Coordinates of C-alpha atoms in Angstrom, one line a residue:
Chain A
X1 CA 98.1 107.8 30.8
X2 CA 101.1 109.7 29.3
X3 CA 103.9 107.4 28.4
X4 CA 106.4 109.7 30.1
X5 CA 104.6 109.6 33.4
X6 CA 104.4 105.8 33.2
X7 CA 108.1 105.5 32.5
X8 CA 108.9 107.6 35.5
X9 CA 107.4 104.9 37.7
X10 CA 109.1 101.9 36.2
X11 CA 112.1 100.7 38.1
X12 CA 115.0 100.3 35.8
X13 CA 117.0 97.3 36.7
X14 CA 120.7 97.7 37.6
X15 CA 122.9 94.9 36.4
X16 CA 125.7 93.9 38.7
X17 CA 128.7 91.8 37.7
X18 CA 131.4 90.5 40.0
X19 CA 134.8 91.7 38.6
X20 CA 137.0 89.8 41.0
X21 CA 137.2 88.8 44.6
X22 CA 140.7 88.4 45.8
X23 CA 140.3 87.8 49.4
X24 CA 137.8 86.6 52.0
X25 CA 136.3 89.4 53.8
X26 CA 138.4 90.3 56.8
X27 CA 137.0 93.7 57.3
X28 CA 134.5 93.4 60.1
X29 CA 132.2 95.6 62.1
X30 CA 130.8 93.7 65.1
X31 CA 127.1 94.8 64.9
X32 CA 125.9 92.6 67.7
X33 CA 127.2 95.0 70.3
X34 CA 125.0 97.9 71.6
X35 CA 127.1 100.8 70.6
X36 CA 129.2 100.2 67.6
X37 CA 132.6 101.9 66.8
X38 CA 131.9 103.0 63.2
X39 CA 134.5 101.8 60.8
X40 CA 136.7 104.6 59.3
X41 CA 136.3 104.3 55.5
X42 CA 137.9 106.3 52.7
X43 CA 135.7 107.0 49.7
X44 CA 137.6 109.2 47.1
X45 CA 135.5 110.4 44.2
X46 CA 135.1 107.8 41.5
X47 CA 137.3 108.5 38.5
X48 CA 135.9 109.8 35.3
X49 CA 137.7 110.5 32.0
X50 CA 135.3 113.3 31.0
X51 CA 133.7 116.1 33.0
X52 CA 130.3 114.2 32.8
X53 CA 131.8 111.0 34.1
X54 CA 133.7 112.9 36.9
X55 CA 130.4 114.5 37.9
X56 CA 128.6 111.2 38.1
X57 CA 131.6 109.7 40.0
X58 CA 131.5 112.6 42.5
X59 CA 127.7 112.2 42.9
X60 CA 127.9 108.5 43.4
X61 CA 130.4 108.7 46.2
X62 CA 128.2 111.4 47.8
X63 CA 125.2 109.0 47.9
X64 CA 127.4 106.1 49.1
X65 CA 129.1 108.1 51.8
X66 CA 125.8 109.5 53.1
X67 CA 124.2 106.0 53.2
X68 CA 127.2 104.4 55.0
X69 CA 127.4 107.3 57.5
X70 CA 123.7 107.3 58.3
X71 CA 123.8 103.5 59.1
X72 CA 126.0 104.4 62.1
X73 CA 128.3 101.5 61.2
X74 CA 130.8 103.5 59.1
X75 CA 132.7 106.8 59.5
X76 CA 133.6 108.2 56.0
X77 CA 136.8 110.1 56.4
X78 CA 137.0 113.7 55.0
X79 CA 138.4 113.7 51.5
X80 CA 140.6 116.6 52.5
X81 CA 142.6 114.3 54.7
X82 CA 143.5 111.9 51.8
X83 CA 147.2 111.7 51.0
X84 CA 147.0 109.5 47.8
X85 CA 144.9 110.8 45.0
X86 CA 143.4 107.8 43.1
X87 CA 144.0 108.3 39.4
X88 CA 144.3 104.8 38.1
X89 CA 141.4 102.4 38.9
X90 CA 143.4 99.4 37.8
X91 CA 146.2 100.0 40.2
X92 CA 146.4 98.9 43.9
X93 CA 146.4 101.9 46.3
X94 CA 149.4 102.9 48.4
X95 CA 148.1 101.2 51.6
X96 CA 150.5 103.1 53.8
X97 CA 149.0 106.4 52.8
X98 CA 145.5 105.2 53.8
X99 CA 146.7 103.5 57.0
X100 CA 148.3 106.8 58.1
X101 CA 145.0 108.6 58.0
X102 CA 143.4 105.7 60.0
X103 CA 141.3 104.3 57.1
X104 CA 140.4 100.6 57.6
X105 CA 138.6 100.3 54.3
X106 CA 139.0 102.1 51.0
X107 CA 136.5 102.2 48.1
X108 CA 137.8 103.1 44.7
X109 CA 135.7 103.4 41.6
X110 CA 135.3 104.7 38.2
X111 CA 132.2 105.9 36.3
X112 CA 132.0 105.2 32.5
X113 CA 129.3 106.5 30.2
X114 CA 129.2 103.7 27.6
X115 CA 128.8 104.3 23.9
X116 CA 125.4 102.6 24.2
X117 CA 124.3 105.5 26.5
X118 CA 124.3 103.5 29.7
X119 CA 126.2 104.2 32.8
X120 CA 128.7 101.7 34.2
X121 CA 130.2 102.1 37.7
X122 CA 133.1 99.9 38.7
X123 CA 134.2 99.6 42.3
X124 CA 136.8 97.9 44.4
X125 CA 136.7 97.6 48.1
X126 CA 140.2 97.4 49.8
X127 CA 141.1 96.1 53.2
X128 CA 143.9 98.5 54.3
X129 CA 145.4 96.4 57.0
X130 CA 145.4 93.1 55.1
X131 CA 146.5 95.1 52.0
X132 CA 144.0 93.2 49.9
X133 CA 141.1 93.7 47.6
X134 CA 137.9 92.4 49.2
X135 CA 135.7 92.8 46.2
X136 CA 135.4 94.1 42.8
X137 CA 132.1 94.8 41.0
X138 CA 130.6 96.6 38.2
X139 CA 127.0 98.0 37.9
X140 CA 125.3 99.0 34.7
X141 CA 122.1 101.0 34.2
X142 CA 120.6 104.1 32.6
X143 CA 122.3 107.4 33.7
X144 CA 119.0 108.5 35.1
X145 CA 119.2 105.6 37.5
X146 CA 122.5 106.7 39.0
X147 CA 121.1 107.0 42.6
X148 CA 120.0 103.4 42.5
X149 CA 123.5 102.4 41.4
X150 CA 124.8 104.3 44.4
X151 CA 122.4 102.5 46.7
X152 CA 123.4 99.1 45.3
X153 CA 127.1 99.9 45.8
X154 CA 126.3 100.9 49.4
X155 CA 124.5 97.6 49.9
X156 CA 127.5 95.5 48.7
X157 CA 129.9 97.5 50.8
X158 CA 127.6 97.1 53.8
X159 CA 127.3 93.4 53.3
X160 CA 131.0 92.8 52.7
X161 CA 131.8 94.6 56.0
X162 CA 128.9 93.6 58.3
X163 CA 128.1 90.2 56.8
X164 CA 124.4 91.1 56.7
X165 CA 122.5 92.2 53.6
X166 CA 122.0 95.9 53.2
X167 CA 118.9 98.0 53.0
X168 CA 119.9 101.1 51.0
X169 CA 118.3 100.1 47.6
X170 CA 114.8 100.5 49.0
X171 CA 112.0 103.0 49.3
X172 CA 109.6 104.3 51.9
X173 CA 105.9 105.0 51.4
X174 CA 104.3 107.3 53.9
X175 CA 101.6 110.0 54.5
X176 CA 102.7 113.5 53.7
X177 CA 100.7 116.0 55.9
X178 CA 100.1 119.7 55.1
X179 CA 98.1 122.5 56.7
X180 CA 96.8 123.3 60.2
X181 CA 96.1 120.5 62.6
X182 CA 92.3 120.8 62.3
X183 CA 92.4 121.0 58.5
X184 CA 95.2 118.6 57.8
X185 CA 95.6 117.4 54.2
X186 CA 97.1 114.0 53.8
X187 CA 98.7 112.5 50.7
X188 CA 100.2 109.2 49.9
X189 CA 103.8 109.8 49.1
X190 CA 106.9 107.6 48.2
X191 CA 110.6 108.3 48.4
X192 CA 113.9 106.5 48.4
X193 CA 115.0 105.4 51.8
X194 CA 117.4 108.4 52.0
X195 CA 114.6 110.9 51.3
X196 CA 115.4 111.6 47.7
X197 CA 113.0 111.2 44.7
X198 CA 109.9 112.1 46.6
X199 CA 106.7 111.7 44.7
X200 CA 103.1 112.3 45.7
X201 CA 100.7 109.6 44.7
X202 CA 97.4 111.1 45.7
X203 CA 96.1 114.7 45.4
X204 CA 95.0 115.2 49.0
X205 CA 91.2 115.3 48.3
X206 CA 90.6 112.2 50.3
X207 CA 91.9 111.3 53.7
X208 CA 94.4 108.5 53.4
X209 CA 96.1 106.5 56.1
X210 CA 98.4 103.5 56.9
X211 CA 100.1 102.7 53.5
X212 CA 101.9 99.3 53.4
X213 CA 104.2 97.9 50.7
X214 CA 103.7 94.7 48.9
X215 CA 106.7 92.4 49.5
X216 CA 106.6 91.1 46.0
X217 CA 105.3 93.9 43.6
X218 CA 105.2 97.6 43.1
X219 CA 101.9 97.8 45.0
X220 CA 100.7 99.6 48.1
X221 CA 97.7 98.8 50.3
X222 CA 96.3 101.6 52.3
X223 CA 93.1 103.1 53.8
X224 CA 91.2 105.9 52.1
X225 CA 88.0 107.8 53.0
X226 CA 87.2 108.3 49.3
X227 CA 83.5 108.5 48.6
X228 CA 82.7 108.9 52.3
X229 CA 83.2 105.3 53.2
X230 CA 86.6 104.3 54.8
X231 CA 88.0 101.3 53.0
X232 CA 91.1 99.4 52.1
X233 CA 92.6 100.0 48.7
X234 CA 95.3 98.7 46.5
X235 CA 97.5 101.1 44.5
X236 CA 99.9 100.1 41.7
X237 CA 102.9 102.4 41.7
X238 CA 103.8 101.7 38.1
X239 CA 100.3 102.1 36.5
X240 CA 98.9 104.5 39.2
X241 CA 95.8 102.3 39.1
X242 CA 93.7 102.2 42.3
X243 CA 91.2 99.5 43.3
X244 CA 89.0 98.7 46.3
X245 CA 90.0 95.6 48.2
X246 CA 86.5 94.0 48.6
X247 CA 83.2 95.7 49.4
X248 CA 82.1 95.2 53.0
X249 CA 79.0 96.5 54.8
X250 CA 81.2 98.5 57.2
X251 CA 84.6 100.1 57.4
X252 CA 87.7 98.1 56.4
X253 CA 91.1 99.3 57.8
X254 CA 94.6 98.4 59.0
X255 CA 95.7 96.4 55.9
X256 CA 99.0 94.5 55.4
X257 CA 100.2 92.1 52.7
X258 CA 101.1 88.5 53.4
X259 CA 104.8 87.7 52.6
X260 CA 103.9 86.1 49.3
X261 CA 101.9 89.2 48.3
X262 CA 98.8 87.1 47.5
X263 CA 96.7 88.0 50.5
X264 CA 95.8 91.0 52.6
X265 CA 95.1 90.8 56.3
X266 CA 93.0 93.7 57.7
X267 CA 90.3 94.7 60.2
X268 CA 86.6 94.8 59.4
X269 CA 84.3 96.8 61.6
X270 CA 81.2 95.2 62.8
X271 CA 79.2 97.6 64.9
X272 CA 81.4 98.5 67.9
X273 CA 83.8 95.6 67.3
X274 CA 86.6 95.1 64.9
X275 CA 87.8 91.7 63.8
X276 CA 90.7 90.4 61.7
X277 CA 90.1 88.9 58.3
X278 CA 92.4 87.7 55.5
X279 CA 91.4 88.2 51.9
X280 CA 92.9 86.2 49.0
X281 CA 93.6 88.8 46.3
X282 CA 93.1 86.3 43.4
X283 CA 90.1 84.3 44.5
X284 CA 88.6 87.2 46.6
X285 CA 87.8 84.6 49.2
X286 CA 87.7 86.1 52.7
X287 CA 88.2 84.3 56.0
X288 CA 87.5 85.6 59.5
X289 CA 90.4 85.0 61.9
X290 CA 89.2 86.6 65.1
X291 CA 85.6 86.6 66.5
X292 CA 85.7 88.7 69.7
X293 CA 83.6 91.4 71.1
X294 CA 86.7 93.6 71.1
X295 CA 88.9 95.7 69.0
X296 CA 91.3 93.3 67.1
X297 CA 93.5 95.3 64.7
X298 CA 96.9 96.1 63.3
X299 CA 97.6 92.6 62.1
X300 CA 101.1 91.8 60.6
X301 CA 102.3 88.5 59.1
X302 CA 105.4 86.6 60.3
X303 CA 108.0 86.4 57.4
X304 CA 107.2 82.7 57.0
X305 CA 103.5 83.5 56.5
X306 CA 102.6 81.0 59.2
X307 CA 101.6 83.4 62.0
X308 CA 100.0 86.8 62.5
X309 CA 100.7 89.2 65.3
X310 CA 98.0 91.7 66.1
X311 CA 96.7 94.0 68.9
X312 CA 93.5 93.5 70.8
X313 CA 91.8 95.0 73.8
X314 CA 89.9 91.8 74.6
X315 CA 91.6 91.6 78.0
X316 CA 90.7 95.2 78.9
X317 CA 93.4 97.2 77.3
X318 CA 95.5 97.1 74.1
X319 CA 97.9 94.2 74.2
X320 CA 99.8 92.1 71.6
X321 CA 98.7 88.6 70.5
X322 CA 100.0 86.0 68.1
X323 CA 97.9 83.5 66.3
X324 CA 98.3 80.9 63.5
X325 CA 97.4 82.1 60.0
X326 CA 94.1 80.2 60.2
X327 CA 93.1 82.0 63.4
X328 CA 93.9 79.1 65.8
X329 CA 96.1 79.3 68.9
X330 CA 95.5 82.9 69.8
X331 CA 97.9 83.8 72.5
X332 CA 98.8 87.0 74.3
X333 CA 102.5 87.8 74.3
X334 CA 102.7 91.3 76.0
X335 CA 102.6 91.4 79.7
X336 CA 104.6 94.5 80.7
X337 CA 103.1 97.6 82.3
X338 CA 101.2 99.8 79.9
X339 CA 99.3 99.4 76.6
X340 CA 100.9 97.7 73.5
X341 CA 99.9 98.4 69.9
X342 CA 100.9 98.4 66.2
X343 CA 103.0 95.2 66.3
X344 CA 105.1 94.6 63.2
X345 CA 107.0 91.4 62.6
X346 CA 110.7 91.8 61.6
X347 CA 111.6 90.5 58.2
X348 CA 114.2 88.3 59.9
X349 CA 111.5 86.9 62.1
X350 CA 113.3 87.3 65.4
X351 CA 111.6 90.4 66.7
X352 CA 108.3 92.2 66.9
X353 CA 108.4 96.0 67.0
X354 CA 105.6 97.8 68.7
X355 CA 104.3 101.1 70.1
X356 CA 103.9 101.2 73.8
X357 CA 101.8 103.6 75.8
X358 CA 102.8 104.1 79.4
X359 CA 102.0 107.0 81.7
X360 CA 101.1 109.3 78.9
X361 CA 104.3 108.6 77.0
X362 CA 104.7 106.8 73.6
X363 CA 107.7 104.5 73.0
X364 CA 108.9 102.3 70.2
X365 CA 110.2 98.9 71.4
X366 CA 111.0 95.4 70.3
X367 CA 110.3 92.0 71.8
X368 CA 110.8 88.4 70.8
X369 CA 107.8 86.6 69.2
X370 CA 107.2 84.8 72.5
X371 CA 107.0 88.2 74.3
X372 CA 110.4 87.9 76.0
X373 CA 113.3 90.3 75.8
X374 CA 111.4 93.5 75.6
X375 CA 113.6 96.5 74.9
X376 CA 112.5 100.2 74.4
X377 CA 114.4 101.9 71.6
X378 CA 113.0 105.4 71.9
X379 CA 110.7 107.0 74.4
X380 CA 109.0 110.4 74.4
X381 CA 105.8 112.4 74.1
X382 CA 104.6 110.6 71.0
X383 CA 106.4 108.0 69.0
X384 CA 104.3 105.6 66.9
X385 CA 104.0 103.2 64.0
X386 CA 107.3 101.2 63.6
X387 CA 108.4 99.7 60.2
X388 CA 111.4 97.5 59.6
X389 CA 114.2 98.0 57.1
X390 CA 114.4 95.1 54.6
X391 CA 117.3 93.5 56.6
X392 CA 115.6 93.8 60.0
X393 CA 118.3 96.1 61.3
X394 CA 116.8 99.5 61.3
X395 CA 113.3 100.7 62.5
X396 CA 111.6 103.8 61.1
X397 CA 108.7 105.4 62.9
X398 CA 107.0 108.8 63.3
X399 CA 107.3 111.3 66.1
X400 CA 104.7 114.0 66.8
X401 CA 105.6 117.3 68.4
X402 CA 103.3 118.8 70.9
X403 CA 100.7 121.5 70.6
X404 CA 98.6 123.4 68.1
X405 CA 101.4 123.8 65.6
X406 CA 102.8 120.3 66.3
X407 CA 103.1 117.6 63.6
X408 CA 104.8 114.3 62.8
X409 CA 108.2 113.7 61.3
X410 CA 109.9 110.4 60.4
X411 CA 112.8 109.0 62.4
X412 CA 115.0 105.9 62.2
X413 CA 116.8 104.1 64.9
X414 CA 119.0 101.0 65.0
X415 CA 117.7 97.8 66.5
X416 CA 120.1 98.3 69.3
X417 CA 118.4 101.7 70.2
X418 CA 121.4 103.7 69.1
X419 CA 121.9 105.9 66.1
X420 CA 118.6 107.7 66.1
X421 CA 118.2 110.0 63.0
X422 CA 115.6 112.2 61.6
X423 CA 114.6 111.3 58.0
X424 CA 114.3 114.6 56.2
X425 CA 111.0 115.2 54.4
X426 CA 109.7 118.6 53.0
X427 CA 106.7 118.7 55.4
X428 CA 105.1 116.7 58.1
X429 CA 105.2 113.0 57.6
X430 CA 103.6 110.0 59.3
X431 CA 102.8 106.3 58.9
X432 CA 106.0 105.2 57.2
X433 CA 106.3 101.7 55.6
X434 CA 109.6 100.4 54.3
X435 CA 109.7 98.5 51.0
X436 CA 111.6 95.3 50.5
X437 CA 114.9 95.6 48.6
X438 CA 114.2 96.6 45.1
X439 CA 114.7 94.1 42.4
Chain B
X1 CA 84.2 118.5 84.4
X2 CA 82.6 116.9 81.4
X3 CA 79.4 118.7 82.0
X4 CA 81.3 122.0 82.2
X5 CA 82.9 121.3 78.9
X6 CA 79.6 120.2 77.3
X7 CA 78.0 123.5 78.6
X8 CA 81.0 125.4 77.3
X9 CA 80.4 123.9 73.9
X10 CA 76.8 125.0 74.0
X11 CA 77.8 128.5 74.9
X12 CA 80.3 128.5 72.1
X13 CA 77.6 127.4 69.7
X14 CA 75.4 130.2 71.1
X15 CA 78.1 132.7 70.6
X16 CA 78.6 131.6 67.0
X17 CA 74.8 132.0 66.5
X18 CA 74.9 135.4 68.2
X19 CA 77.7 136.5 66.0
X20 CA 75.6 135.6 62.9
X21 CA 72.5 137.2 64.5
X22 CA 74.5 140.3 65.3
X23 CA 75.1 141.0 61.7
X24 CA 71.5 141.8 61.0
X25 CA 70.7 143.6 64.2
X26 CA 72.1 146.5 66.1
X27 CA 70.2 145.5 69.2
X28 CA 72.2 144.0 72.0
X29 CA 72.0 140.3 71.3
X30 CA 70.4 138.1 73.9
X31 CA 69.6 134.4 74.2
X32 CA 66.2 134.8 72.7
X33 CA 67.4 136.3 69.4
X34 CA 69.9 133.5 69.1
X35 CA 67.1 130.9 69.5
X36 CA 64.9 132.8 67.1
X37 CA 67.7 132.8 64.5
X38 CA 67.4 129.0 64.2
X39 CA 64.4 128.0 62.1
X40 CA 62.7 125.0 63.8
X41 CA 63.6 121.8 62.1
X42 CA 66.8 123.3 60.5
X43 CA 70.3 122.1 60.9
X44 CA 71.0 125.2 63.0
X45 CA 68.0 124.4 65.2
X46 CA 69.5 121.0 65.8
X47 CA 73.0 122.2 66.6
X48 CA 71.9 125.2 68.8
X49 CA 68.8 124.0 70.5
X50 CA 69.4 120.2 70.7
X51 CA 73.2 119.8 70.8
X52 CA 75.0 117.9 68.1
X53 CA 77.8 116.3 70.1
X54 CA 78.6 114.2 73.1
X55 CA 81.9 113.5 74.9
X56 CA 83.6 110.3 76.1
X57 CA 86.0 109.5 78.9
X58 CA 89.6 108.3 78.0
X59 CA 89.6 105.1 76.0
X60 CA 85.8 104.6 76.7
X61 CA 82.7 104.4 74.6
X62 CA 80.3 104.3 77.5
X63 CA 77.6 107.0 77.3
X64 CA 77.7 109.2 80.3
X65 CA 74.4 110.5 81.8
X66 CA 75.1 113.9 80.2
X67 CA 75.6 112.2 76.8
X68 CA 72.4 110.2 77.2
X69 CA 70.5 113.4 78.0
X70 CA 71.7 115.0 74.7
X71 CA 71.1 111.8 72.7
X72 CA 67.5 111.7 74.1
X73 CA 67.0 115.3 73.0
X74 CA 68.4 114.4 69.6
X75 CA 66.1 111.4 69.3
X76 CA 63.1 113.5 70.3
X77 CA 64.0 116.1 67.6
X78 CA 64.6 113.4 65.0
X79 CA 61.1 112.0 65.7
X80 CA 59.7 115.5 65.4
X81 CA 61.3 115.8 61.9
X82 CA 60.9 112.4 60.4
X83 CA 62.5 113.3 57.1
X84 CA 65.9 114.1 58.6
X85 CA 68.7 111.7 58.1
X86 CA 71.9 111.8 60.1
X87 CA 75.4 110.5 60.2
X88 CA 77.1 110.0 63.5
X89 CA 80.8 110.7 63.4
X90 CA 83.1 109.0 65.9
X91 CA 86.3 110.7 67.0
X92 CA 89.2 110.0 69.3
X93 CA 91.8 112.2 71.0
X94 CA 95.4 112.2 69.7
X95 CA 96.7 110.2 72.6
X96 CA 96.2 106.8 71.0
X97 CA 97.6 104.9 68.1
X98 CA 96.2 105.3 64.6
X99 CA 94.4 102.0 64.0
X100 CA 93.1 101.5 67.5
X101 CA 91.7 105.1 67.5
X102 CA 89.9 104.4 64.2
X103 CA 88.3 101.3 65.9
X104 CA 87.6 103.2 69.1
X105 CA 85.9 106.0 67.3
X106 CA 83.8 103.4 65.4
X107 CA 82.8 102.0 68.8
X108 CA 81.8 105.5 69.9
X109 CA 79.7 106.3 66.9
X110 CA 78.1 102.9 67.2
X111 CA 77.2 103.5 70.8
X112 CA 75.5 106.8 69.9
X113 CA 73.7 105.2 67.0
X114 CA 72.5 102.3 69.0
X115 CA 71.2 104.6 71.7
X116 CA 69.3 106.8 69.1
X117 CA 67.8 103.6 67.6
X118 CA 66.8 102.3 71.0
X119 CA 65.0 105.7 71.5
X120 CA 62.9 105.0 68.4
X121 CA 64.9 106.6 65.6
X122 CA 64.6 104.3 62.6
X123 CA 68.0 102.7 62.0
X124 CA 67.8 103.4 58.2
X125 CA 68.0 107.2 59.0
X126 CA 71.3 106.8 61.0
X127 CA 74.7 106.1 59.4
X128 CA 78.0 106.2 61.1
X129 CA 81.6 107.0 60.2
X130 CA 84.8 106.6 62.2
X131 CA 87.5 109.3 62.0
X132 CA 89.9 108.1 64.7
X133 CA 92.2 111.0 65.7
X134 CA 92.1 112.6 62.2
X135 CA 89.6 115.4 62.9
X136 CA 90.5 117.2 66.1
X137 CA 88.5 120.4 67.0
X138 CA 90.6 121.5 70.0
X139 CA 94.3 121.7 69.3
X140 CA 96.3 122.2 72.5
X141 CA 98.3 119.4 74.1
X142 CA 96.3 119.2 77.3
X143 CA 93.4 117.3 78.7
X144 CA 91.2 120.4 78.2
X145 CA 91.5 119.9 74.5
X146 CA 91.7 116.1 74.3
X147 CA 88.4 115.9 76.2
X148 CA 86.7 117.9 73.5
X149 CA 88.1 115.6 70.8
X150 CA 86.8 112.4 72.4
X151 CA 83.4 112.9 70.9
X152 CA 80.6 111.7 68.6
X153 CA 79.0 114.4 66.5
X154 CA 75.6 113.9 64.9
X155 CA 75.6 115.5 61.4
X156 CA 72.3 116.3 59.6
X157 CA 72.8 114.8 56.2
X158 CA 69.4 115.4 54.6
X159 CA 65.7 116.3 55.1
X160 CA 66.1 119.3 57.4
X161 CA 64.2 122.5 57.0
X162 CA 66.4 125.1 55.3
X163 CA 67.5 128.2 57.2

């Protein structure tokens, strides 16, 4: 294992320090409404005293502006419209200049390359109408880590304005697909939530499917056909080590972590049936949770770890069920028209996202954990496999295009069903799974 | 419909065999030369003269009468060549979700395997694998293709006569 390669995969921490908070947050975007009026925000390039610092400052504002814009909750104003040029980070802005271009919020910042080689970014968020500073923070990390600083700044701005925690300092693991449909090569891949820093984790020799992030560590669980036996694996992103999760007589598939990261819930095939089991990663003890002559699969823990949602065709077609973590109190919750599958519990606990098949169309929707309040967020020829942003606000999924040359791509949509966006990847991409916020 | 597609597949297999046979012969190829090109007990013999695959209805793993006929022929051939081992691949069409299709295709390969074993093929000679929707053979976005992908395919993994 080359040290350089190892280093690449370590997450360097970003240290955040509060400079000053002079006012209670009065900036507010009401995100409970369906369609949100995005908040006009001004984001001049962060100041630097050297060309290197100015470049970092420019790049940071680029990352932050793109994040905020993509959330659908902010509208970054074009820099060409700015009247005041920010040249002194310590000074209050001329609020009238920003008000006259309709800015409601202003982010000023500066980038400093410290004598110790580290990068420090300082920011202030201003409420233009209240003429007050809302927050002041500084972030320190290695210069190579500048994108993460940008994501963390995006997260604090998002939180200050919406009142909810952000999701920008996170990653997505997915399956990258290449080649013709009947000879598709699939690789495990990981990228930042904005599509940057893409890395391929497997070489494409083995078919790999359904990667899922650990909520507590830099680990992924997924299914691989390595060695001709489809099985569930664990993959450590930092060490690039791979291990089989238990050896069973038949196929194991559809794995997901428990919220504490200590257990994996998955399906084991037994003849024509598939049942749900939970495996303790430390003790290797396994427990059977469902015992039906049916297909029970796609299990997903509630964020409390007390319940599991899954799909089953025990009543004749794919439907969604909830049970206690010990397998008791199994109860169907989907009763609408059509087939329901791939349920995923929101990290906030208040929703379950799913794929719905109705009249040959595939939708992504959400319902309450008791099955009420079903809403379809996107509908079309083929949408599948929802995954939640760490704050439970955004859902990512994949969409297949039709025909011989068709293939999947990743999309995101707001919980309200608005702000659908394509997530750019170099090639075909499927089976996305969002990480928790990085630490 | 299903029978037509099944027949179509046999014809396609024949044509493939004819194409190979055509390389070594300037004669107008006919059915007999195609059959002669497959050495009895070989993998080709199994594919061309027995039929290596069966098809399923949407979201079903029930064996149709046509599928049972082919599996009976497979069982008879396997009893004739007792050294042959096989793997039954289960497949689903693309109009289902990933995890369910993996399980559905496991159900299909298991249905085929159980039928072969009930016909007297020793269970130890028959393994299964489930590919879900990952290995389509027909690529269009219409039922005419999806019906060819809802299949189980019996692959000879060892013990066949070479040729």
